[in-house]
Amino acid sequence: MNTDDIVRTFLDFYRERGHESITGSTLLPPPSDPVLFTTSGMHPLTPYLQGRPHPQGRRLVNLQRCLRTTDLDDIGDLTHLTVFEMLGSWSLGDYDHPQSLRWGYELLRDGFGIPREKLYVTVFGGDEQVGPDLESLHTWRELGLPVESTGDENWWSNGPVGPCGPDSEIFYWTGDGPPEGSPTTDSRWVEIWNHVHMRLERGEDGGLVPLRQVNVDTGMGLERLVSVLQGGRSVYETDLFEPWMRILPTLWVLDDHSMRVVVDHLRSSMVVIGDGVRPSNTGRGYVLRRLIRRLLTSLWRDDPSRTVSDLPVELVGRTLDHFRQSLEVDTVREVLLDEERRFSHLLERGRRVLSRPEFRGPLSEEDYLYLHDTHGLPREWVAGLLR
Ligand code: SER
């Protein structure tokens, strides 16, 4: 199955079960939303999970692009991406959570052909505020899947306040031999799908109150699912990343980890630019600036003459097409190049400043403040320059 087949199989499965397909929104939440980027499929649906009637009904399905900066330090490993897509299904006060678990298993088994032996599930074991999720535990046992109870790892919320609830996380065995251990004891069990019983809301005071309706919110990272189904060792060994992994190593020789960082950050930057963000020193623009500067840092470690102007048009075009973005390829390249020039000047200036005698030896808090406020050198770049 290629990525398009996988997306279609997911959407069709839920459509056949009465779900309306809703168009995923951009990475940018509406102005009233306090967060910078859409972080999950449910995010744009928050008001409907809280009880506002959705114009397309109570059963929804979609594919939503998301951006998470919380995982930034994990980027370069085999499973995390900054910008990724999430397949999601929702019951807005309609069917119950066990129904969602049963359909979930049916789709994995019959739709995607995943054998039972490769799956393991975790459920919420309870805490001082909410009891254990016995309903899910029993449902998974009835379905014949191994299941493990955990603490707050099986509690889902999108932030300190708002809709939340216990979840069931479905893991896939990625090891070479037969499955061993469990998701909490062996990291070769990789989470692929999360079914949240979204029935509570956390208020400003930290207290939990029932939502007006009991919902189900499920989310499955597309790239991870594709890598599992295509038998790749990582999200980068999929048809989605095939052009990247074919073309970039012919341009730049990098170790595997740096190559994954460069690919992730370049692709994520393109999508963010495609959604209208431009590099700046605050908010979304700063996230974009950091992504571009981090990838340049990896690129320039061995050879400072490398430049994103070598980036083939094909990669930019394919990324924009995949995310259905209408921006011109040249505009994306210009934004990247402009930021590359700025960063290069900044580093040049930074090197000159740091070569002054007063900056030999360990830097104090005051030095960092001065370098930041007077020379625009953030701490992380100073650390990089000193290395
Ligand atoms: N909200 C859950 C998640 O992001 C399921 O969609 O994992």
Short mmCIF file of C-alpha atoms and ligand atoms in Angstrom, two decimals:
data_model
loop_
_atom_site.label_atom_id
_atom_site.label_comp_id
_atom_site.label_asym_id
_atom_site.label_seq_id
_atom_site.Cartn_x
_atom_site.Cartn_y
_atom_site.Cartn_z
CA MET A 1 0.00 0.00 0.00
CA ASN A 2 1.33 3.44 -0.80
CA THR A 3 0.47 6.49 1.28
CA ASP A 4 -2.54 7.42 -0.85
CA ASP A 5 -3.97 3.88 -0.52
CA ILE A 6 -3.49 4.01 3.24
CA VAL A 7 -5.26 7.37 3.58
CA ARG A 8 -8.10 6.19 1.36
CA THR A 9 -8.51 2.94 3.30
CA PHE A 10 -8.79 4.86 6.56
CA LEU A 11 -11.23 7.47 5.29
CA ASP A 12 -13.38 4.89 3.46
CA PHE A 13 -13.57 2.63 6.51
CA TYR A 14 -15.04 5.44 8.60
CA ARG A 15 -17.22 6.81 5.81
CA GLU A 16 -18.78 3.35 5.46
CA ARG A 17 -19.61 3.63 9.16
CA GLY A 18 -21.45 6.92 8.81
CA HIS A 19 -18.61 9.41 9.27
CA GLU A 20 -18.50 12.60 7.25
CA SER A 21 -15.15 13.54 5.84
CA ILE A 22 -14.15 17.03 6.95
CA THR A 23 -11.43 19.06 5.28
CA GLY A 24 -8.33 19.36 7.42
CA SER A 25 -7.35 22.95 8.23
CA THR A 26 -3.95 24.60 7.83
CA LEU A 27 -1.27 24.56 10.52
CA LEU A 28 -2.53 27.93 11.75
CA PRO A 29 -5.35 27.88 14.31
CA PRO A 30 -7.88 30.75 14.25
CA PRO A 31 -6.74 34.07 15.85
CA SER A 32 -8.78 33.43 19.02
CA ASP A 33 -6.75 30.27 19.73
CA PRO A 34 -3.83 30.83 22.12
CA VAL A 35 -1.52 28.15 20.63
CA LEU A 36 0.82 28.87 17.72
CA PHE A 37 0.17 25.79 15.62
CA THR A 38 -2.38 23.00 15.22
CA THR A 39 -0.90 20.16 17.25
CA SER A 40 -3.41 17.38 16.65
CA GLY A 41 -6.40 16.43 14.56
CA MET A 42 -8.79 17.24 17.39
CA HIS A 43 -7.42 20.71 17.90
CA PRO A 44 -9.61 22.51 15.32
CA LEU A 45 -12.58 20.53 16.66
CA THR A 46 -12.29 21.73 20.27
CA PRO A 47 -15.56 23.77 20.31
CA TYR A 48 -17.47 20.76 18.91
CA LEU A 49 -16.01 18.41 21.50
CA GLN A 50 -17.27 20.92 24.06
CA GLY A 51 -20.80 20.63 22.72
CA ARG A 52 -21.31 23.06 19.84
CA PRO A 53 -23.17 21.17 17.06
CA HIS A 54 -20.89 20.44 14.11
CA PRO A 55 -22.47 21.33 10.74
CA GLN A 56 -21.46 17.93 9.33
CA GLY A 57 -22.89 15.84 12.15
CA ARG A 58 -21.71 13.71 15.03
CA ARG A 59 -19.39 11.29 13.21
CA LEU A 60 -16.37 12.82 11.54
CA VAL A 61 -13.15 11.66 9.90
CA ASN A 62 -10.21 13.55 8.41
CA LEU A 63 -6.54 14.00 7.68
CA GLN A 64 -5.01 17.01 9.43
CA ARG A 65 -1.52 18.43 9.20
CA CYS A 66 0.03 19.14 12.59
CA LEU A 67 3.19 20.67 14.03
CA ARG A 68 4.70 19.80 17.39
CA THR A 69 7.68 21.63 18.83
CA THR A 70 7.56 19.60 22.04
CA ASP A 71 9.28 16.76 20.19
CA LEU A 72 11.99 18.96 18.61
CA ASP A 73 14.81 17.30 20.53
CA ASP A 74 13.63 13.87 19.37
CA ILE A 75 13.90 14.84 15.72
CA GLY A 76 16.55 12.77 14.02
CA ASP A 77 15.31 9.55 15.62
CA LEU A 78 13.36 6.98 13.62
CA THR A 79 9.78 7.90 14.54
CA HIS A 80 9.32 11.64 15.23
CA LEU A 81 8.62 14.44 12.75
CA THR A 82 8.04 18.15 13.38
CA VAL A 83 5.31 18.51 10.77
CA PHE A 84 3.28 15.37 10.33
CA GLU A 85 -0.21 14.36 9.30
CA MET A 86 -2.77 12.80 11.55
CA LEU A 87 -5.60 10.53 10.53
CA GLY A 88 -8.48 11.11 12.92
CA SER A 89 -12.00 9.91 13.69
CA TRP A 90 -14.55 11.39 16.06
CA SER A 91 -17.77 10.59 17.77
CA LEU A 92 -19.19 13.89 19.01
CA GLY A 93 -21.50 12.57 21.70
CA ASP A 94 -22.59 9.69 19.46
CA TYR A 95 -21.24 6.10 19.75
CA ASP A 96 -19.31 4.90 22.78
CA HIS A 97 -15.62 4.31 23.35
CA PRO A 98 -15.71 0.45 23.16
CA GLN A 99 -17.24 0.82 19.68
CA SER A 100 -14.29 2.96 18.65
CA LEU A 101 -11.84 0.37 19.98
CA ARG A 102 -13.61 -2.45 18.13
CA TRP A 103 -13.62 -0.53 14.85
CA GLY A 104 -10.01 0.44 15.41
CA TYR A 105 -8.94 -3.17 15.74
CA GLU A 106 -11.07 -4.21 12.76
CA LEU A 107 -9.44 -1.59 10.55
CA LEU A 108 -5.90 -2.50 11.62
CA ARG A 109 -6.57 -6.22 11.14
CA ASP A 110 -8.78 -6.35 8.03
CA GLY A 111 -8.08 -3.00 6.38
CA PHE A 112 -4.32 -2.88 6.90
CA GLY A 113 -3.60 -6.59 7.42
CA ILE A 114 -1.76 -6.21 10.73
CA PRO A 115 -1.59 -9.53 12.59
CA ARG A 116 -2.79 -9.58 16.20
CA GLU A 117 0.64 -10.75 17.44
CA LYS A 118 2.19 -7.42 16.39
CA LEU A 119 -0.15 -5.34 18.54
CA TYR A 120 -0.17 -4.38 22.20
CA VAL A 121 -2.44 -1.86 23.94
CA THR A 122 -2.08 0.34 27.00
CA VAL A 123 -4.98 1.76 29.04
CA PHE A 124 -5.38 4.25 31.86
CA GLY A 125 -4.81 2.63 35.23
CA GLY A 126 -6.40 5.42 37.32
CA ASP A 127 -5.10 8.20 39.58
CA GLU A 128 -6.35 10.14 42.58
CA GLN A 129 -8.95 12.00 40.46
CA VAL A 130 -10.19 9.44 37.95
CA GLY A 131 -10.67 5.69 38.33
CA PRO A 132 -9.09 3.03 36.09
CA ASP A 133 -10.45 2.63 32.56
CA LEU A 134 -11.91 -0.85 33.12
CA GLU A 135 -14.30 -0.58 30.19
CA SER A 136 -11.42 -0.32 27.72
CA LEU A 137 -9.43 -2.99 29.54
CA HIS A 138 -12.33 -5.44 29.17
CA THR A 139 -12.97 -4.50 25.55
CA TRP A 140 -9.35 -5.12 24.56
CA ARG A 141 -9.33 -8.41 26.45
CA GLU A 142 -12.51 -9.49 24.64
CA LEU A 143 -10.81 -8.64 21.36
CA GLY A 144 -7.91 -10.86 22.42
CA LEU A 145 -5.18 -8.22 22.49
CA PRO A 146 -2.50 -8.02 25.18
CA VAL A 147 -3.16 -4.99 27.34
CA GLU A 148 -1.22 -3.13 30.02
CA SER A 149 -2.40 -0.45 32.47
CA THR A 150 -0.29 2.66 33.02
CA GLY A 151 -0.67 5.99 34.87
CA ASP A 152 -0.58 9.41 33.27
CA GLU A 153 0.92 8.08 30.02
CA ASN A 154 -2.65 7.10 29.19
CA TRP A 155 -4.17 10.47 29.92
CA TRP A 156 -4.63 12.81 26.98
CA SER A 157 -5.01 16.57 27.01
CA ASN A 158 -4.09 19.24 24.53
CA GLY A 159 -2.83 21.64 27.16
CA PRO A 160 -3.23 22.56 30.81
CA VAL A 161 -6.93 23.40 30.36
CA GLY A 162 -9.65 22.08 28.04
CA PRO A 163 -11.11 18.74 26.95
CA CYS A 164 -9.20 15.66 28.10
CA GLY A 165 -9.67 12.07 29.14
CA PRO A 166 -8.19 8.60 29.50
CA ASP A 167 -6.90 7.00 26.33
CA SER A 168 -6.04 3.63 24.84
CA GLU A 169 -2.76 3.64 22.94
CA ILE A 170 -2.16 0.97 20.34
CA PHE A 171 1.44 -0.14 19.82
CA TYR A 172 3.05 -2.02 16.95
CA TRP A 173 6.02 -4.36 17.30
CA THR A 174 8.91 -3.05 15.19
CA GLY A 175 11.58 -5.51 16.37
CA ASP A 176 13.14 -8.07 14.02
CA GLY A 177 12.35 -11.19 16.03
CA PRO A 178 9.09 -12.21 17.66
CA PRO A 179 7.52 -9.63 20.02
CA GLU A 180 9.06 -9.31 23.47
CA GLY A 181 8.12 -7.42 26.63
CA SER A 182 5.44 -4.74 26.61
CA PRO A 183 5.16 -1.06 25.58
CA THR A 184 6.46 0.12 28.96
CA THR A 185 9.42 -2.28 28.99
CA ASP A 186 10.58 -2.44 25.34
CA SER A 187 10.90 0.61 23.09
CA ARG A 188 10.54 -1.51 19.97
CA TRP A 189 6.82 -1.30 20.68
CA VAL A 190 5.96 1.93 18.84
CA GLU A 191 2.71 3.79 19.41
CA ILE A 192 0.63 4.07 16.26
CA TRP A 193 -2.90 5.03 17.30
CA ASN A 194 -4.54 6.75 20.19
CA HIS A 195 -8.24 6.45 21.11
CA VAL A 196 -9.18 9.12 23.66
CA HIS A 197 -12.32 8.85 25.73
CA MET A 198 -12.79 12.60 25.73
CA ARG A 199 -15.40 13.11 28.37
CA LEU A 200 -13.87 15.60 30.84
CA GLU A 201 -12.70 19.18 30.82
CA ARG A 202 -9.96 20.63 33.00
CA GLY A 203 -10.62 24.14 34.27
CA GLU A 204 -8.22 26.94 35.21
CA ASP A 205 -8.25 25.73 38.83
CA GLY A 206 -7.04 22.26 37.77
CA GLY A 207 -10.38 20.63 38.60
CA LEU A 208 -12.12 18.20 36.23
CA VAL A 209 -15.76 18.54 35.17
CA PRO A 210 -17.72 16.32 32.75
CA LEU A 211 -18.02 17.68 29.22
CA ARG A 212 -21.55 18.36 27.98
CA GLN A 213 -21.24 15.27 25.81
CA VAL A 214 -19.12 12.11 25.90
CA ASN A 215 -16.83 12.01 22.84
CA VAL A 216 -14.32 9.75 21.21
CA ASP A 217 -11.27 11.32 19.60
CA THR A 218 -8.79 9.13 17.77
CA GLY A 219 -5.54 10.12 16.13
CA MET A 220 -3.00 8.11 14.15
CA GLY A 221 0.21 9.62 12.79
CA LEU A 222 0.14 8.96 9.06
CA GLU A 223 3.90 8.74 8.46
CA ARG A 224 4.39 6.26 11.28
CA LEU A 225 1.55 4.09 10.04
CA VAL A 226 2.98 4.17 6.53
CA SER A 227 6.41 3.14 7.79
CA VAL A 228 4.93 0.23 9.72
CA LEU A 229 2.85 -0.96 6.78
CA GLN A 230 5.67 -0.55 4.29
CA GLY A 231 8.05 -2.41 6.58
CA GLY A 232 10.56 0.43 6.79
CA ARG A 233 12.92 0.88 9.70
CA SER A 234 11.90 4.54 10.07
CA VAL A 235 9.37 7.13 8.92
CA TYR A 236 11.99 8.25 6.38
CA GLU A 237 11.98 4.85 4.65
CA THR A 238 8.55 5.31 3.09
CA ASP A 239 7.23 6.41 -0.28
CA LEU A 240 6.56 9.82 1.30
CA PHE A 241 10.24 10.43 1.91
CA GLU A 242 11.62 8.41 -0.99
CA PRO A 243 12.51 11.47 -3.14
CA TRP A 244 14.17 13.16 -0.16
CA MET A 245 16.30 10.17 0.76
CA ARG A 246 17.20 9.59 -2.89
CA ILE A 247 18.13 13.16 -3.78
CA LEU A 248 19.62 14.75 -0.66
CA PRO A 249 22.51 12.29 -0.16
CA THR A 250 23.65 13.12 -3.71
CA LEU A 251 23.89 16.80 -2.66
CA TRP A 252 25.25 16.55 0.87
CA VAL A 253 27.11 13.77 2.64
CA LEU A 254 25.82 13.69 6.23
CA ASP A 255 25.65 11.11 8.99
CA ASP A 256 22.25 9.39 9.28
CA HIS A 257 21.05 11.42 12.24
CA SER A 258 21.98 14.79 10.70
CA MET A 259 20.40 13.76 7.40
CA ARG A 260 17.12 13.01 9.18
CA VAL A 261 17.23 16.36 11.00
CA VAL A 262 17.90 18.20 7.73
CA VAL A 263 15.13 16.36 5.89
CA ASP A 264 12.60 16.86 8.69
CA HIS A 265 13.40 20.53 9.22
CA LEU A 266 13.54 21.38 5.52
CA ARG A 267 10.26 19.68 4.78
CA SER A 268 8.61 21.14 7.90
CA SER A 269 9.88 24.64 7.05
CA MET A 270 8.43 24.36 3.55
CA VAL A 271 5.00 23.42 4.89
CA VAL A 272 5.06 26.24 7.45
CA ILE A 273 6.08 28.72 4.72
CA GLY A 274 3.36 27.25 2.49
CA ASP A 275 0.82 28.08 5.19
CA GLY A 276 1.91 31.72 5.11
CA VAL A 277 4.46 32.05 7.94
CA ARG A 278 7.71 34.00 7.44
CA PRO A 279 10.81 33.91 9.66
CA SER A 280 10.79 36.45 12.49
CA ASN A 281 11.86 36.85 16.10
CA THR A 282 8.52 36.08 17.69
CA GLY A 283 5.72 33.52 17.66
CA ARG A 284 5.28 31.28 14.62
CA GLY A 285 7.95 33.13 12.69
CA TYR A 286 10.44 32.28 15.40
CA VAL A 287 9.57 28.59 15.24
CA LEU A 288 10.22 28.72 11.50
CA ARG A 289 13.47 30.65 12.04
CA ARG A 290 14.65 28.04 14.53
CA LEU A 291 13.84 25.18 12.16
CA ILE A 292 15.79 26.77 9.31
CA ARG A 293 18.74 27.72 11.52
CA ARG A 294 18.87 24.28 13.13
CA LEU A 295 18.99 22.58 9.76
CA LEU A 296 21.70 24.99 8.56
CA THR A 297 23.70 24.25 11.70
CA SER A 298 23.64 20.52 10.81
CA LEU A 299 24.41 21.28 7.18
CA TRP A 300 27.35 23.58 7.90
CA ARG A 301 28.97 21.47 10.61
CA ASP A 302 31.34 19.82 8.10
CA ASP A 303 31.13 22.19 5.19
CA PRO A 304 29.99 25.83 5.55
CA SER A 305 29.78 26.26 1.78
CA ARG A 306 26.63 24.12 1.58
CA THR A 307 23.54 26.10 0.63
CA VAL A 308 19.81 25.51 0.33
CA SER A 309 19.95 27.11 -3.09
CA ASP A 310 21.11 23.66 -4.27
CA LEU A 311 17.75 22.24 -3.27
CA PRO A 312 16.04 20.71 -6.31
CA VAL A 313 12.78 22.27 -7.42
CA GLU A 314 11.26 18.77 -7.48
CA LEU A 315 11.43 18.41 -3.70
CA VAL A 316 9.81 21.76 -3.02
CA GLY A 317 7.11 21.17 -5.65
CA ARG A 318 6.25 17.70 -4.39
CA THR A 319 5.99 18.91 -0.80
CA LEU A 320 3.68 21.79 -1.72
CA ASP A 321 1.55 19.43 -3.83
CA HIS A 322 1.35 16.82 -1.11
CA PHE A 323 0.10 19.38 1.41
CA ARG A 324 -2.20 20.98 -1.21
CA GLN A 325 -0.52 24.38 -0.87
CA SER A 326 -0.73 26.88 -3.70
CA LEU A 327 2.45 28.88 -3.10
CA GLU A 328 5.03 29.22 -5.91
CA VAL A 329 8.09 26.98 -5.59
CA ASP A 330 10.32 30.04 -6.09
CA THR A 331 8.73 31.88 -3.19
CA VAL A 332 9.57 29.03 -0.82
CA ARG A 333 13.14 28.89 -2.08
CA GLU A 334 13.52 32.67 -1.69
CA VAL A 335 12.29 32.59 1.92
CA LEU A 336 14.74 29.79 2.75
CA LEU A 337 17.61 31.53 1.01
CA ASP A 338 16.91 34.88 2.59
CA GLU A 339 16.99 33.27 6.03
CA GLU A 340 20.17 31.44 5.11
CA ARG A 341 21.83 34.78 4.24
CA ARG A 342 20.69 36.39 7.47
CA PHE A 343 21.93 33.48 9.54
CA SER A 344 25.24 33.45 7.77
CA HIS A 345 25.73 37.19 8.50
CA LEU A 346 24.71 36.68 12.09
CA LEU A 347 27.23 33.87 12.54
CA GLU A 348 29.96 35.94 10.96
CA ARG A 349 29.24 38.82 13.32
CA GLY A 350 28.90 36.39 16.23
CA ARG A 351 32.29 34.86 15.54
CA ARG A 352 33.89 38.30 15.47
CA VAL A 353 32.27 39.30 18.76
CA LEU A 354 33.11 36.01 20.47
CA SER A 355 36.75 36.22 19.45
CA ARG A 356 37.15 39.26 21.75
CA PRO A 357 39.32 38.53 24.79
CA GLU A 358 36.47 39.11 27.28
CA PHE A 359 34.64 36.07 25.90
CA ARG A 360 37.46 33.56 26.35
CA GLY A 361 36.62 31.08 29.07
CA PRO A 362 33.16 30.20 30.39
CA LEU A 363 30.43 32.79 29.74
CA SER A 364 28.35 34.25 32.55
CA GLU A 365 24.60 34.87 32.52
CA GLU A 366 25.41 38.53 31.96
CA ASP A 367 27.52 37.69 28.88
CA TYR A 368 24.66 35.69 27.40
CA LEU A 369 22.25 38.53 28.04
CA TYR A 370 24.59 41.06 26.46
CA LEU A 371 25.20 38.82 23.40
CA HIS A 372 21.49 38.34 22.99
CA ASP A 373 20.28 41.88 23.59
CA THR A 374 23.07 43.76 21.85
CA HIS A 375 24.11 41.37 19.10
CA GLY A 376 20.96 39.33 18.55
CA LEU A 377 22.77 36.07 19.36
CA PRO A 378 20.48 33.56 21.07
CA ARG A 379 22.10 31.35 23.69
CA GLU A 380 21.83 28.17 21.63
CA TRP A 381 23.73 29.71 18.69
CA VAL A 382 26.39 31.11 20.98
CA ALA A 383 26.87 27.62 22.42
CA GLY A 384 27.14 26.29 18.85
CA LEU A 385 29.67 28.95 17.85
CA LEU A 386 31.81 28.25 20.89
CA ARG A 387 31.85 24.53 20.06
N1 SER B 1 -5.93 13.71 20.52
C1 SER B 1 -5.23 12.46 20.43
C2 SER B 1 -3.82 12.59 19.96
O1 SER B 1 -3.45 13.63 19.45
C3 SER B 1 -6.00 11.55 19.52
O2 SER B 1 -6.41 12.26 18.40
O3 SER B 1 -3.08 11.67 20.06
#
